[in-house]
Tab-separated table of C-alpha atoms and ligand atoms in Angstrom:
chain	number	residue	atom	x	y	z
D	13	MET	CA	-0.025	0.068	0.046
D	14	PHE	CA	2.756	2.447	0.895
D	15	ASN	CA	5.595	3.376	-1.387
D	16	THR	CA	8.620	2.467	0.824
D	17	PRO	CA	11.106	4.917	-0.541
D	18	LEU	CA	8.546	7.654	-0.188
D	19	VAL	CA	7.815	6.802	3.380
D	20	LEU	CA	11.545	6.729	4.190
D	21	SER	CA	12.207	10.105	2.616
D	22	PHE	CA	9.183	11.452	4.511
D	23	LEU	CA	10.575	10.107	7.797
D	24	LEU	CA	13.933	11.564	6.933
D	25	LEU	CA	12.351	14.969	6.317
D	26	LEU	CA	10.451	14.719	9.537
D	27	SER	CA	13.568	13.936	11.508
D	28	PHE	CA	15.297	17.184	10.547
D	29	PRO	CA	13.146	19.442	12.670
D	30	LEU	CA	13.272	16.942	15.458
D	31	ILE	CA	17.058	17.122	15.453
D	32	PHE	CA	16.715	20.850	15.810
D	33	ILE	CA	14.225	20.648	18.575
D	34	PHE	CA	15.803	17.805	20.615
D	35	GLY	CA	19.415	18.084	19.525
D	36	PRO	CA	20.310	21.018	21.801
D	37	LYS	CA	18.448	19.328	24.678
D	38	ILE	CA	20.239	16.049	24.179
D	39	LEU	CA	23.583	17.893	24.103
D	40	HIS	CA	22.825	19.838	27.207
D	41	GLN	CA	21.726	16.708	29.157
D	42	LYS	CA	25.394	15.778	29.228
D	43	HIS	CA	26.117	18.819	31.340
D	44	THR	CA	23.464	18.146	33.932
D	45	GLU	CA	24.650	16.145	36.856
D	46	ILE	CA	21.101	15.521	38.120
D	47	SER	CA	21.042	12.032	36.541
D	48	ILE	CA	17.886	9.962	36.756
D	49	PRO	CA	19.257	7.558	39.395
D	50	ASP	CA	20.335	10.605	41.519
D	51	GLU	CA	16.951	12.118	41.108
D	52	VAL	CA	15.246	8.835	42.111
D	53	ASP	CA	17.459	8.656	45.279
D	54	ASP	CA	16.606	12.217	46.226
D	55	ILE	CA	12.891	11.732	45.710
D	56	ALA	CA	12.989	8.656	47.991
D	57	LEU	CA	14.830	10.630	50.673
D	58	PHE	CA	12.539	13.614	50.431
D	59	ARG	CA	9.446	11.367	50.631
D	60	ARG	CA	10.867	9.652	53.713
D	61	ALA	CA	11.502	12.990	55.343
D	62	THR	CA	8.018	14.249	54.473
D	63	LEU	CA	6.269	11.135	55.802
D	64	TYR	CA	8.408	11.281	58.974
D	65	SER	CA	7.508	14.912	59.659
D	66	ILE	CA	3.779	14.198	58.964
D	67	GLY	CA	4.019	11.304	61.438
D	68	LYS	CA	5.576	13.615	63.973
D	69	ARG	CA	2.647	16.008	63.455
D	70	GLY	CA	4.374	19.189	62.498
D	71	GLY	CA	7.649	20.391	63.933
D	72	ASP	CA	7.194	24.077	64.787
D	73	GLY	CA	3.531	24.055	65.759
D	74	GLY	CA	3.769	20.862	67.773
D	75	ILE	CA	6.674	21.854	69.800
D	76	ARG	CA	5.323	25.252	70.552
D	77	ALA	CA	2.110	23.772	71.888
D	78	VAL	CA	4.062	21.672	74.304
D	79	SER	CA	6.089	24.550	75.665
D	80	ARG	CA	2.988	26.717	76.090
D	81	LEU	CA	1.510	24.081	78.345
D	82	GLY	CA	4.722	24.201	80.277
D	83	ILE	CA	4.881	20.408	80.590
D	84	THR	CA	8.381	20.133	79.347
D	85	ASN	CA	11.127	22.440	78.374
D	86	PRO	CA	12.103	20.838	75.076
D	87	ARG	CA	15.547	21.608	73.808
D	88	ARG	CA	15.120	22.890	70.341
D	89	LYS	CA	18.263	22.546	68.194
D	90	ILE	CA	19.829	24.380	65.321
D	91	ALA	CA	20.889	22.128	62.493
D	92	PHE	CA	24.082	23.486	60.845
D	93	LEU	CA	24.239	22.348	57.217
D	94	PHE	CA	27.750	22.544	55.822
D	95	LEU	CA	27.773	22.645	52.031
D	96	THR	CA	31.339	22.114	50.830
D	97	ASN	CA	33.560	20.888	48.063
D	98	THR	CA	36.829	21.351	49.893
D	99	ASP	CA	38.187	20.640	53.456
D	100	LEU	CA	36.420	22.566	56.196
D	101	HIS	CA	39.079	25.221	56.676
D	102	PHE	CA	37.523	26.749	59.748
D	103	ALA	CA	36.673	23.605	61.606
D	104	PRO	CA	38.694	24.538	64.673
D	105	LEU	CA	36.875	27.880	64.894
D	106	TRP	CA	33.466	26.159	64.576
D	107	GLU	CA	34.581	23.559	67.076
D	108	ARG	CA	35.123	26.328	69.589
D	109	PHE	CA	31.851	27.882	68.611
D	110	PHE	CA	29.892	24.643	69.346
D	111	SER	CA	31.893	23.767	72.438
D	112	GLY	CA	29.764	23.302	75.509
D	113	HIS	CA	26.443	23.312	73.661
D	114	GLY	CA	26.273	19.649	72.681
D	115	ASP	CA	22.520	19.178	73.148
D	116	LEU	CA	21.458	22.344	71.234
D	117	TYR	CA	22.853	21.709	67.767
D	118	ASN	CA	23.438	19.077	65.079
D	119	ILE	CA	25.951	19.181	62.244
D	120	TYR	CA	25.413	17.744	58.805
D	121	ILE	CA	28.022	17.894	56.004
D	122	HIS	CA	27.423	17.483	52.269
D	123	ALA	CA	30.860	17.235	50.711
D	124	ASP	CA	31.280	16.711	46.942
D	125	PRO	CA	32.481	13.136	46.802
D	126	SER	CA	34.934	13.912	43.884
D	127	SER	CA	36.920	16.245	46.146
D	128	LYS	CA	37.644	13.692	48.883
D	129	VAL	CA	37.054	15.961	51.795
D	130	ALA	CA	38.684	14.795	54.961
D	131	SER	CA	36.821	14.751	58.260
D	132	PRO	CA	38.338	17.367	60.557
D	133	GLY	CA	37.406	15.127	63.494
D	134	GLY	CA	35.932	16.355	66.762
D	135	VAL	CA	32.278	17.518	66.406
D	136	PHE	CA	32.421	16.835	62.675
D	137	ASP	CA	33.216	13.155	62.946
D	138	GLY	CA	30.468	10.979	61.547
D	139	ARG	CA	28.481	13.942	60.387
D	140	PHE	CA	28.965	13.466	56.637
D	141	ILE	CA	25.818	12.614	54.763
D	142	PRO	CA	25.570	10.638	51.507
D	143	ALA	CA	26.586	13.265	48.986
D	144	LYS	CA	26.637	13.700	45.224
D	145	LYS	CA	28.705	15.794	42.919
D	146	THR	CA	28.124	19.621	43.050
D	147	GLU	CA	29.058	22.083	40.432
D	148	ARG	CA	28.682	25.852	39.811
D	149	ALA	CA	26.110	26.947	37.203
D	150	SER	CA	24.078	23.816	37.718
D	151	PRO	CA	21.134	22.821	39.873
D	152	SER	CA	23.317	20.397	41.864
D	153	LEU	CA	23.752	22.920	44.659
D	154	ILE	CA	19.923	23.035	45.060
D	155	SER	CA	19.865	19.233	45.333
D	156	ALA	CA	22.721	19.127	47.837
D	157	THR	CA	20.965	21.667	50.026
D	158	ARG	CA	17.700	19.744	49.832
D	159	ARG	CA	19.514	16.588	50.781
D	160	LEU	CA	20.909	18.348	53.842
D	161	LEU	CA	17.509	19.624	54.791
D	162	ALA	CA	15.829	16.252	54.370
D	163	THR	CA	18.585	14.354	56.317
D	164	ALA	CA	18.356	16.848	59.156
D	165	ILE	CA	14.567	16.641	59.285
D	166	LEU	CA	14.808	12.843	59.500
D	167	ASP	CA	17.666	12.705	61.906
D	168	ASP	CA	16.269	14.693	64.777
D	169	SER	CA	12.774	15.994	65.366
D	170	MET	CA	14.244	18.704	67.625
D	171	ASN	CA	16.043	20.339	64.766
D	172	SER	CA	14.014	23.499	64.515
D	173	TYR	CA	16.231	25.934	62.523
D	174	PHE	CA	18.310	24.853	59.587
D	175	ALA	CA	21.339	27.121	58.846
D	176	VAL	CA	23.207	26.571	55.521
D	177	VAL	CA	26.916	27.511	55.678
D	178	SER	CA	29.921	26.863	53.528
D	179	GLN	CA	33.545	26.085	54.155
D	180	HIS	CA	34.272	29.823	53.696
D	181	CYS	CA	31.744	30.908	56.381
D	182	ILE	CA	32.729	31.904	59.951
D	183	PRO	CA	30.589	32.612	63.003
D	184	LEU	CA	30.446	36.337	64.023
D	185	HIS	CA	28.963	35.700	67.541
D	186	SER	CA	29.001	33.085	70.300
D	187	PHE	CA	26.694	30.082	69.983
D	188	LYS	CA	24.728	31.325	73.011
D	189	PHE	CA	24.014	34.615	71.256
D	190	VAL	CA	22.957	32.994	68.017
D	191	TYR	CA	20.734	30.497	69.840
D	192	LYS	CA	19.120	33.132	71.967
D	193	SER	CA	18.468	35.395	69.059
D	194	LEU	CA	16.827	32.650	67.093
D	195	PHE	CA	14.682	31.129	69.797
D	196	LYS	CA	14.090	33.589	72.550
D	197	SER	CA	13.423	36.556	70.366
D	198	THR	CA	10.906	39.130	71.549
D	199	HIS	CA	11.040	40.742	68.088
D	200	SER	CA	8.642	38.230	66.492
D	201	PRO	CA	6.606	35.718	68.434
D	202	VAL	CA	6.240	33.505	65.344
D	203	HIS	CA	9.530	32.078	64.125
D	204	ARG	CA	10.417	33.090	60.636
D	205	SER	CA	13.004	32.060	58.125
D	206	PHE	CA	15.959	34.255	57.500
D	207	ILE	CA	16.298	34.223	53.723
D	208	GLU	CA	17.092	37.055	51.461
D	209	ILE	CA	14.309	37.616	48.907
D	210	LEU	CA	15.024	40.327	46.417
D	211	SER	CA	13.244	41.559	43.264
D	212	GLY	CA	14.085	44.308	40.793
D	213	GLU	CA	17.835	43.410	40.701
D	214	PRO	CA	19.610	44.452	37.575
D	215	GLN	CA	20.581	40.942	36.440
D	216	LEU	CA	17.191	39.373	37.112
D	217	TRP	CA	15.917	39.136	33.533
D	218	ASP	CA	19.121	37.507	32.200
D	219	ARG	CA	18.913	35.001	35.082
D	220	TYR	CA	15.245	34.394	34.348
D	221	VAL	CA	15.796	33.544	30.631
D	222	ALA	CA	19.025	31.524	31.248
D	223	ARG	CA	17.184	28.333	30.362
D	224	GLY	CA	15.293	29.766	27.417
D	225	GLU	CA	12.767	32.579	26.848
D	226	SER	CA	9.545	31.154	28.190
D	227	VAL	CA	10.766	27.890	29.803
D	228	MET	CA	9.827	28.885	33.331
D	229	LEU	CA	6.185	29.467	32.459
D	230	PRO	CA	3.566	28.943	33.653
D	231	GLU	CA	4.842	27.931	37.074
D	232	VAL	CA	7.246	30.898	37.434
D	233	PRO	CA	6.231	34.110	35.732
D	234	PHE	CA	8.968	36.766	35.727
D	235	ASP	CA	7.194	38.994	38.265
D	236	ARG	CA	7.361	36.115	40.752
D	237	PHE	CA	11.014	35.307	40.100
D	238	ARG	CA	13.316	36.232	43.055
D	239	VAL	CA	16.956	36.265	43.923
D	240	GLY	CA	18.779	35.873	47.260
D	241	SER	CA	21.735	34.307	48.958
D	242	GLN	CA	21.887	30.540	49.039
D	243	PHE	CA	23.157	30.835	52.692
D	244	PHE	CA	19.946	30.998	54.716
D	245	THR	CA	18.415	29.854	57.984
D	246	LEU	CA	15.009	28.130	57.616
D	247	THR	CA	12.403	27.155	60.075
D	248	ARG	CA	11.358	23.530	60.208
D	249	ASN	CA	8.100	24.229	58.356
D	250	HIS	CA	9.964	25.871	55.527
D	251	ALA	CA	12.561	23.136	55.385
D	252	ARG	CA	9.688	20.722	54.916
D	253	LEU	CA	8.099	22.902	52.317
D	254	VAL	CA	11.342	22.961	50.330
D	255	ILE	CA	11.774	19.219	50.255
D	256	GLN	CA	8.161	18.700	49.341
D	257	ASP	CA	8.292	20.882	46.351
D	258	ARG	CA	8.076	19.190	42.888
D	259	LYS	CA	6.456	21.962	40.838
D	260	LEU	CA	9.240	24.557	40.856
D	261	TRP	CA	12.042	21.982	40.864
D	262	ARG	CA	10.868	20.680	37.545
D	263	LYS	CA	11.697	24.073	36.144
D	264	PHE	CA	14.833	24.984	38.079
D	265	LYS	CA	16.502	21.696	37.419
D	266	LEU	CA	16.605	22.422	33.660
D	267	PRO	CA	20.122	23.121	32.390
D	268	CYS	CA	21.007	26.719	31.477
D	269	LEU	CA	21.684	27.619	27.899
D	270	ASN	CA	23.518	30.701	29.157
D	271	LYS	CA	26.073	29.630	31.779
D	272	ASP	CA	27.024	33.148	32.523
D	273	SER	CA	23.637	33.826	34.023
D	274	CYS	CA	23.240	30.418	35.706
D	275	TYR	CA	22.961	30.504	39.478
D	276	PRO	CA	19.879	28.305	40.120
D	277	GLU	CA	20.616	28.055	43.892
D	278	GLU	CA	20.303	31.786	44.281
D	279	HIS	CA	16.752	31.761	42.806
D	280	TYR	CA	15.108	28.551	43.584
D	281	PHE	CA	14.704	28.978	47.422
D	282	PRO	CA	13.799	32.681	47.452
D	283	THR	CA	11.333	32.213	44.650
D	284	LEU	CA	9.710	29.192	46.231
D	285	LEU	CA	9.390	30.733	49.681
D	286	SER	CA	8.166	34.026	48.418
D	287	MET	CA	5.426	32.214	46.509
D	288	GLU	CA	4.424	29.949	49.380
D	289	ASP	CA	4.861	31.995	52.557
D	290	PRO	CA	6.281	35.493	52.040
D	291	ASP	CA	5.135	36.675	55.552
D	292	GLY	CA	6.936	33.730	57.166
D	293	CYS	CA	10.245	35.092	55.902
D	294	THR	CA	12.311	38.032	57.064
D	295	HIS	CA	13.507	38.638	53.509
D	296	TYR	CA	17.080	39.081	54.752
D	297	THR	CA	19.868	36.691	55.505
D	298	LEU	CA	21.969	36.355	58.753
D	299	THR	CA	25.079	35.774	56.701
D	300	ARG	CA	27.070	38.864	55.801
D	301	VAL	CA	28.794	39.004	52.455
D	302	ASN	CA	30.771	41.754	50.758
D	303	TRP	CA	29.828	42.230	47.104
D	304	THR	CA	31.935	45.323	46.736
D	305	GLY	CA	34.362	44.661	43.927
D	306	SER	CA	33.048	41.176	43.171
D	307	VAL	CA	34.750	39.252	40.415
D	308	ASP	CA	33.100	36.550	38.261
D	309	GLY	CA	30.157	36.120	40.580
D	310	HIS	CA	32.387	35.676	43.642
D	311	PRO	CA	32.167	38.034	46.551
D	312	HIS	CA	35.153	39.824	48.200
D	313	THR	CA	37.391	37.279	49.904
D	314	TYR	CA	38.998	38.286	53.107
D	315	TYR	CA	42.697	37.625	53.694
D	316	PRO	CA	44.679	37.443	56.941
D	317	ASN	CA	45.837	41.062	56.784
D	318	GLU	CA	42.211	42.189	56.837
D	319	ILE	CA	41.247	40.267	59.981
D	320	SER	CA	40.773	42.509	63.029
D	321	PRO	CA	38.342	42.990	65.940
D	322	GLU	CA	37.079	46.042	64.048
D	323	LEU	CA	36.286	43.873	61.023
D	324	ILE	CA	34.202	41.458	63.120
D	325	HIS	CA	32.288	44.350	64.646
D	326	GLU	CA	31.679	45.904	61.246
D	327	LEU	CA	30.458	42.656	59.732
D	328	ARG	CA	27.960	42.120	62.599
D	329	GLU	CA	26.303	45.432	61.746
D	330	SER	CA	23.080	45.226	59.832
D	331	ASN	CA	20.125	47.348	58.805
D	332	ASN	CA	17.742	44.845	60.131
D	333	THR	CA	16.298	43.666	63.485
D	334	TYR	CA	18.949	41.032	63.832
D	335	SER	CA	22.705	41.558	63.687
D	336	HIS	CA	24.571	39.265	61.256
D	337	MET	CA	25.529	35.906	62.829
D	338	PHE	CA	27.767	34.553	60.110
D	339	ALA	CA	30.030	35.946	57.364
D	340	ARG	CA	31.704	34.817	54.204
D	341	LYS	CA	34.026	34.517	52.483
D	342	PHE	CA	37.361	33.999	54.106
D	343	SER	CA	40.544	32.481	52.701
D	344	PRO	CA	41.717	29.279	54.497
D	345	ASP	CA	44.761	31.090	55.913
D	346	CYS	CA	42.578	33.403	57.943
D	347	LEU	CA	42.153	30.571	60.474
D	348	LYS	CA	45.063	31.565	62.625
D	349	PRO	CA	44.217	35.403	62.978
D	350	LEU	CA	40.626	34.425	63.589
D	351	MET	CA	41.466	31.933	66.250
D	352	ASP	CA	43.656	34.589	67.910
D	353	ILE	CA	40.696	36.815	68.356
D	354	ALA	CA	38.046	34.013	68.809
D	355	ASP	CA	37.556	34.149	72.631
D	356	LYS	CA	38.304	37.814	73.142
D	357	VAL	CA	36.178	39.162	70.297
D	358	ILE	CA	34.111	36.727	68.225
D	359	PHE	CA	32.630	34.605	71.002
D	360	ARG	CA	32.658	37.373	73.658
D	361	LYS	CA	29.092	38.201	72.697
L	686	NAG	C1	34.415	45.057	51.134
L	686	NAG	O1	35.371	44.788	50.140
L	686	NAG	C2	36.080	45.921	49.625
L	686	NAG	C3	37.082	45.517	48.602
L	686	NAG	O2	36.466	44.744	47.651
L	686	NAG	C4	36.810	46.500	50.873
L	686	NAG	O3	37.537	47.707	50.384
L	686	NAG	C5	35.862	46.879	51.944
L	686	NAG	O4	36.586	47.333	53.079
L	686	NAG	C6	35.105	45.640	52.363
L	686	NAG	N1	34.007	46.035	53.317
L	686	NAG	C7	34.006	45.497	54.524
L	686	NAG	C8	32.852	45.914	55.452
L	686	NAG	O5	34.780	44.604	54.925
L	687	NAG	C1	22.522	49.860	55.432
L	687	NAG	O1	21.879	50.670	54.406
L	687	NAG	C2	22.645	51.687	53.851
L	687	NAG	C3	21.795	52.537	52.939
L	687	NAG	O2	21.097	51.694	52.063
L	687	NAG	C4	23.858	51.175	53.112
L	687	NAG	O3	24.642	52.135	52.581
L	687	NAG	C5	24.643	50.295	54.145
L	687	NAG	O4	25.741	49.667	53.444
L	687	NAG	C6	23.779	49.222	54.801
L	687	NAG	N1	24.589	48.651	55.870
L	687	NAG	C7	24.660	47.374	55.975
L	687	NAG	C8	25.465	46.826	57.157
L	687	NAG	O5	24.120	46.561	55.239
């Protein structure tokens, strides 16, 4: 019935536009590290954490109800989520920060397995979570952060705040100060997440179209697209919200066509939280960063000659209700000058 050569040439003709449509996608898939097996692992982990927290009947609300009745004095904890692809240069400084507060915090480390990060020992021992490769200009940093959040939710139901830090971050205050500010605050009776959420930034459109002109639609129209630092401190409710999300992740996991405008981790979290619960967020971060004279998307890096008590005091200053609690980014050789002023300056308050 069919003329075979004609059918073949028709198929051949048909395949040309297909190559143009799918060719670039197939090529770009190679640059995406979110492989299907990784994605399957993640979904299983996020589902476990979600089910667990439903079973526990709601972190924040549940715990608050107990303390109002005054039956117990539950020890809420801060989960410190270290996201790194090198050794933890400031481990001794953090060790001193945590010292004496064993029941008020937990540590979780996601270290890129290809960089063979060594455990610094002490409080960091045994705190490495199953990790996957992370890379700049890819959604892998979003996945790593979500893995940390899910693991911390599952690990301890008393984890109530989740602070993401990197190997370049340092504390600017004592643990006691940070803990009191987060939990005993009179500023806001309802605990909120400290996450920067900005709109109207100059680069925003380029970042929005980095995956293609209308790829983000309809889930993320441009006027809902936000930017902010990936170093944030979330409440348990918001941590749960982030690991439950499928809708926005489907868009943000797509590879960028324009690598120069590709910082998915700076957009995914602020966009998601500003859509779902803007009033539950302070819209600013507790982690100070210096963007003056930034190069290639990296902020100013502090070197040993810049470390002084004055710098610490200056970095703490903020225009918000809360002083900055953490700062980045510091070169590894800042450890010694920082240790020298740790007790007298950094952990004094
Ligand atoms: C921020 O970085 C610039 C150099 O890029 C430096 O001159 C300035 O002192 C830094 N600001 C603070 C508060 O450290
Ligand atoms: C506070 O706001 C002023 C004015 O916008 C700005 O110049 C200053 O750098 C801000 N200070 C901090 C610590 O962010």
